[in-house]
PDB file of C-alpha atoms in Angstrom:
ATOM      1  CA  MET Z  74       7.052   8.634  54.305  1.00 41.00           C
ATOM      2  CA  THR Z  75       4.330   6.609  55.971  1.00 45.00           C
ATOM      3  CA  ASN Z  76       4.209   5.847  59.687  1.00 49.00           C
ATOM      4  CA  ASP Z  77       1.866   3.308  61.253  1.00 49.00           C
ATOM      5  CA  ARG Z  78       0.824   3.993  64.825  1.00 43.00           C
ATOM      6  CA  ALA Z  79      -1.503   1.608  66.640  1.00 39.00           C
ATOM      7  CA  GLN Z  80      -0.670   2.089  70.290  1.00 41.00           C
ATOM      8  CA  ALA Z  81      -3.705   2.518  72.527  1.00 41.00           C
ATOM      9  CA  ALA Z  82      -6.594   1.472  70.283  1.00 40.00           C
ATOM     10  CA  PRO Z  83      -5.525  -1.334  67.976  1.00 52.00           C
ATOM     11  CA  ALA Z  84      -8.923  -1.360  66.238  1.00 83.00           C
ATOM     12  CA  VAL Z  85      -8.396   2.213  64.936  1.00 91.00           C
ATOM     13  CA  ARG Z  86      -5.164   2.637  63.026  1.00 94.00           C
ATOM     14  CA  LEU Z  87      -3.442   6.038  62.798  1.00 94.00           C
ATOM     15  CA  ARG Z  88      -1.295   6.670  59.732  1.00 94.00           C
ATOM     16  CA  SER Z  89       0.644   9.682  58.520  1.00 93.00           C
ATOM     17  CA  ASP Z  90       2.000  10.805  55.159  1.00 91.00           C
ATOM     18  CA  GLY Z  91       4.489  13.583  54.607  1.00 87.00           C
ATOM     19  CA  PRO Z  92       6.477  15.509  57.209  1.00 89.00           C
ATOM     20  CA  VAL Z  93       4.121  15.004  60.185  1.00 91.00           C
ATOM     21  CA  ASP Z  94       5.820  15.551  63.538  1.00 91.00           C
ATOM     22  CA  GLN Z  95       5.506  13.149  66.492  1.00 94.00           C
ATOM     23  CA  ASP Z  96       3.758  15.736  68.685  1.00 95.00           C
ATOM     24  CA  THR Z  97       0.915  16.037  66.180  1.00 94.00           C
ATOM     25  CA  LEU Z  98       0.600  12.247  65.972  1.00 94.00           C
ATOM     26  CA  ALA Z  99       0.532  11.913  69.768  1.00 95.00           C
ATOM     27  CA  TYR Z 100      -2.088  14.675  70.000  1.00 95.00           C
ATOM     28  CA  ALA Z 101      -4.157  12.984  67.270  1.00 94.00           C
ATOM     29  CA  ARG Z 102      -3.944   9.595  69.020  1.00 94.00           C
ATOM     30  CA  THR Z 103      -5.185  11.180  72.260  1.00 94.00           C
ATOM     31  CA  LYS Z 104      -8.118  12.891  70.520  1.00 94.00           C
ATOM     32  CA  ILE Z 105      -9.082   9.793  68.505  1.00 93.00           C
ATOM     33  CA  ASP Z 106      -8.963   7.575  71.590  1.00 92.00           C
ATOM     34  CA  ALA Z 107     -11.203  10.069  73.396  1.00 92.00           C
ATOM     35  CA  VAL Z 108     -13.832   9.734  70.649  1.00 91.00           C
ATOM     36  CA  VAL Z 109     -13.762   5.982  70.012  1.00 90.00           C
ATOM     37  CA  GLY Z 110     -13.140   4.936  73.611  1.00 88.00           C
ATOM     38  CA  ARG Z 111     -16.370   6.337  75.049  1.00 86.00           C
ATOM     39  CA  ALA Z 112     -18.694   4.113  77.047  1.00 83.00           C
ATOM     40  CA  GLY Z 113     -21.809   2.936  75.251  1.00 80.00           C
ATOM     41  CA  LEU Z 114     -20.297   3.145  71.784  1.00 85.00           C
ATOM     42  CA  PRO Z 115     -20.508  -0.027  69.672  1.00 85.00           C
ATOM     43  CA  ALA Z 116     -17.304  -1.628  68.398  1.00 86.00           C
ATOM     44  CA  VAL Z 117     -15.212   0.826  66.355  1.00 89.00           C
ATOM     45  CA  THR Z 118     -12.680  -0.215  63.714  1.00 92.00           C
ATOM     46  CA  GLY Z 119     -11.003   1.607  60.861  1.00 94.00           C
ATOM     47  CA  GLU Z 120      -8.252   4.008  59.921  1.00 95.00           C
ATOM     48  CA  VAL Z 121      -7.360   7.669  60.408  1.00 95.00           C
ATOM     49  CA  ARG Z 122      -4.819   9.328  58.099  1.00 96.00           C
ATOM     50  CA  ILE Z 123      -3.070  12.630  58.645  1.00 95.00           C
ATOM     51  CA  VAL Z 124      -1.298  14.154  55.656  1.00 94.00           C
ATOM     52  CA  ARG Z 125       0.904  17.217  55.453  1.00 90.00           C
ATOM     53  CA  ALA Z 126       1.545  18.587  51.985  1.00 84.00           C
ATOM     54  CA  GLY Z 127       5.103  19.462  51.109  1.00 74.00           C
ATOM     55  CA  ALA Z 128       4.079  22.563  49.139  1.00 70.00           C
ATOM     56  CA  ARG Z 129       4.413  25.700  51.245  1.00 67.00           C
ATOM     57  CA  HIS Z 130       2.071  27.731  49.063  1.00 63.00           C
ATOM     58  CA  ALA Z 131      -0.952  25.622  49.993  1.00 66.00           C
ATOM     59  CA  ASP Z 132      -3.595  27.446  52.086  1.00 73.00           C
ATOM     60  CA  HIS Z 133      -4.520  24.292  53.998  1.00 76.00           C
ATOM     61  CA  PRO Z 134      -1.530  21.950  53.844  1.00 88.00           C
ATOM     62  CA  TRP Z 135      -2.883  19.639  56.588  1.00 91.00           C
ATOM     63  CA  LEU Z 136      -5.491  17.026  55.721  1.00 93.00           C
ATOM     64  CA  ALA Z 137      -7.047  14.406  57.988  1.00 95.00           C
ATOM     65  CA  THR Z 138      -9.403  11.637  56.908  1.00 95.00           C
ATOM     66  CA  ALA Z 139     -11.144   9.004  58.979  1.00 95.00           C
ATOM     67  CA  ASP Z 140     -12.871   5.905  57.628  1.00 95.00           C
ATOM     68  CA  LEU Z 141     -14.420   4.011  60.544  1.00 93.00           C
ATOM     69  CA  ARG Z 142     -17.050   1.350  61.164  1.00 91.00           C
ATOM     70  CA  VAL Z 143     -19.148   2.131  64.226  1.00 88.00           C
ATOM     71  CA  GLY Z 144     -21.155  -0.978  64.918  1.00 81.00           C
ATOM     72  CA  GLY Z 145     -22.682  -1.672  61.527  1.00 82.00           C
ATOM     73  CA  ARG Z 146     -22.444   1.860  60.158  1.00 87.00           C
ATOM     74  CA  GLN Z 147     -19.676   3.498  58.166  1.00 90.00           C
ATOM     75  CA  VAL Z 148     -18.427   6.915  59.278  1.00 91.00           C
ATOM     76  CA  VAL Z 149     -16.285   8.983  56.905  1.00 94.00           C
ATOM     77  CA  VAL Z 150     -14.853  12.322  58.047  1.00 95.00           C
ATOM     78  CA  LEU Z 151     -12.600  14.831  56.254  1.00 95.00           C
ATOM     79  CA  ALA Z 152     -10.847  17.882  57.728  1.00 94.00           C
ATOM     80  CA  GLU Z 153      -8.480  20.476  56.190  1.00 92.00           C
ATOM     81  CA  GLU Z 154      -6.654  23.183  58.117  1.00 92.00           C
ATOM     82  CA  ALA Z 155      -3.518  25.318  58.191  1.00 89.00           C
ATOM     83  CA  THR Z 156      -1.825  23.651  61.198  1.00 90.00           C
ATOM     84  CA  GLY Z 157      -1.596  20.136  62.600  1.00 92.00           C
ATOM     85  CA  ARG Z 158      -3.387  20.956  65.862  1.00 94.00           C
ATOM     86  CA  GLU Z 159      -6.227  22.699  64.042  1.00 95.00           C
ATOM     87  CA  VAL Z 160      -6.789  19.766  61.697  1.00 95.00           C
ATOM     88  CA  VAL Z 161      -6.796  17.306  64.597  1.00 96.00           C
ATOM     89  CA  ASP Z 162      -9.255  19.472  66.560  1.00 96.00           C
ATOM     90  CA  GLN Z 163     -11.554  19.772  63.545  1.00 96.00           C
ATOM     91  CA  LEU Z 164     -11.310  16.024  62.910  1.00 95.00           C
ATOM     92  CA  HIS Z 165     -12.119  15.353  66.577  1.00 96.00           C
ATOM     93  CA  ASP Z 166     -15.239  17.557  66.473  1.00 96.00           C
ATOM     94  CA  ARG Z 167     -16.546  16.067  63.230  1.00 95.00           C
ATOM     95  CA  LEU Z 168     -15.693  12.509  64.263  1.00 94.00           C
ATOM     96  CA  ARG Z 169     -17.467  12.932  67.589  1.00 93.00           C
ATOM     97  CA  ARG Z 170     -20.577  14.293  65.887  1.00 93.00           C
ATOM     98  CA  GLN Z 171     -20.683  11.481  63.298  1.00 91.00           C
ATOM     99  CA  THR Z 172     -19.997   8.678  65.804  1.00 90.00           C
ATOM    100  CA  ASP Z 173     -22.749  10.080  68.051  1.00 87.00           C
ATOM    101  CA  LYS Z 174     -25.161   9.912  65.117  1.00 86.00           C
ATOM    102  CA  ALA Z 175     -24.088   6.372  64.261  1.00 83.00           C
ATOM    103  CA  ALA Z 176     -24.344   5.214  67.886  1.00 80.00           C
ATOM    104  CA  HIS Z 177     -27.747   6.884  68.292  1.00 76.00           C
ATOM    105  CA  ALA Z 178     -29.083   5.194  65.158  1.00 69.00           C
ATOM    106  CA  TRP Z 179     -27.634   1.903  66.406  1.00 57.00           C
ATOM    107  CA  ASP Z 180     -29.240   2.163  69.863  1.00 51.00           C
ATOM    108  CA  ASP Z 181     -32.657   3.643  69.253  1.00 50.00           C
ATOM    109  CA  GLY Z 182     -34.020   0.803  67.134  1.00 54.00           C
ATOM    110  CA  ARG Z 183     -34.489   2.682  63.881  1.00 53.00           C
ATOM    111  CA  ARG Z 184     -33.504  -0.404  62.000  1.00 57.00           C
ATOM    112  CA  THR Z 185     -36.107  -1.548  59.541  1.00 64.00           C
ATOM    113  CA  THR Z 186     -38.092  -4.701  60.116  1.00 69.00           C
ATOM    114  CA  ALA Z 187     -38.958  -7.234  57.481  1.00 70.00           C
ATOM    115  CA  PRO Z 188     -42.401  -6.861  55.884  1.00 73.00           C
ATOM    116  CA  PRO Z 189     -45.148  -9.261  57.023  1.00 77.00           C
ATOM    117  CA  TRP Z 190     -44.884 -11.413  53.884  1.00 81.00           C
ATOM    118  CA  ARG Z 191     -41.232 -12.096  54.791  1.00 74.00           C
ATOM    119  CA  GLY Z 192     -41.921 -13.062  58.371  1.00 75.00           C
ATOM    120  CA  GLY Z 193     -41.569  -9.663  60.025  1.00 70.00           C
ATOM    121  CA  GLY Z 194     -44.158  -7.825  62.045  1.00 64.00           C
ATOM    122  CA  ARG Z 195     -45.897 -10.927  63.407  1.00 56.00           C
ATOM    123  CA  GLN Z 196     -47.915 -10.331  66.528  1.00 54.00           C
ATOM    124  CA  SER Z 197     -48.144 -13.112  69.084  1.00 50.00           C
ATOM    125  CA  ALA Z 198     -51.696 -13.459  70.414  1.00 47.00           C
TER     126      ALA Z 198
END
């Protein structure tokens, strides 16, 4: 069963597979919105998926993946845990760390410039 949830942040889509309860999805939406809705962050688009395995013998039946574009950079995050809240918390921590890195690289001007023979690096006198 697949549910599509795009309530508060239409640019980041939240999907679920398997028997994922509504409380976990609401908690995940809150945590994701907290990460991607911060001030100073470039435009964020993409998808977050939360999957619960049907097998009860699995050690970590909960899996969360995020594939986002933060400005011009791609951020991919994976989390596996035993419960829905734990996987969402782990996803939140990893997503926050990766989006901070992407936003920092976007803001601090570490983009490469074209070499002088291609018109870059010209000094005006």
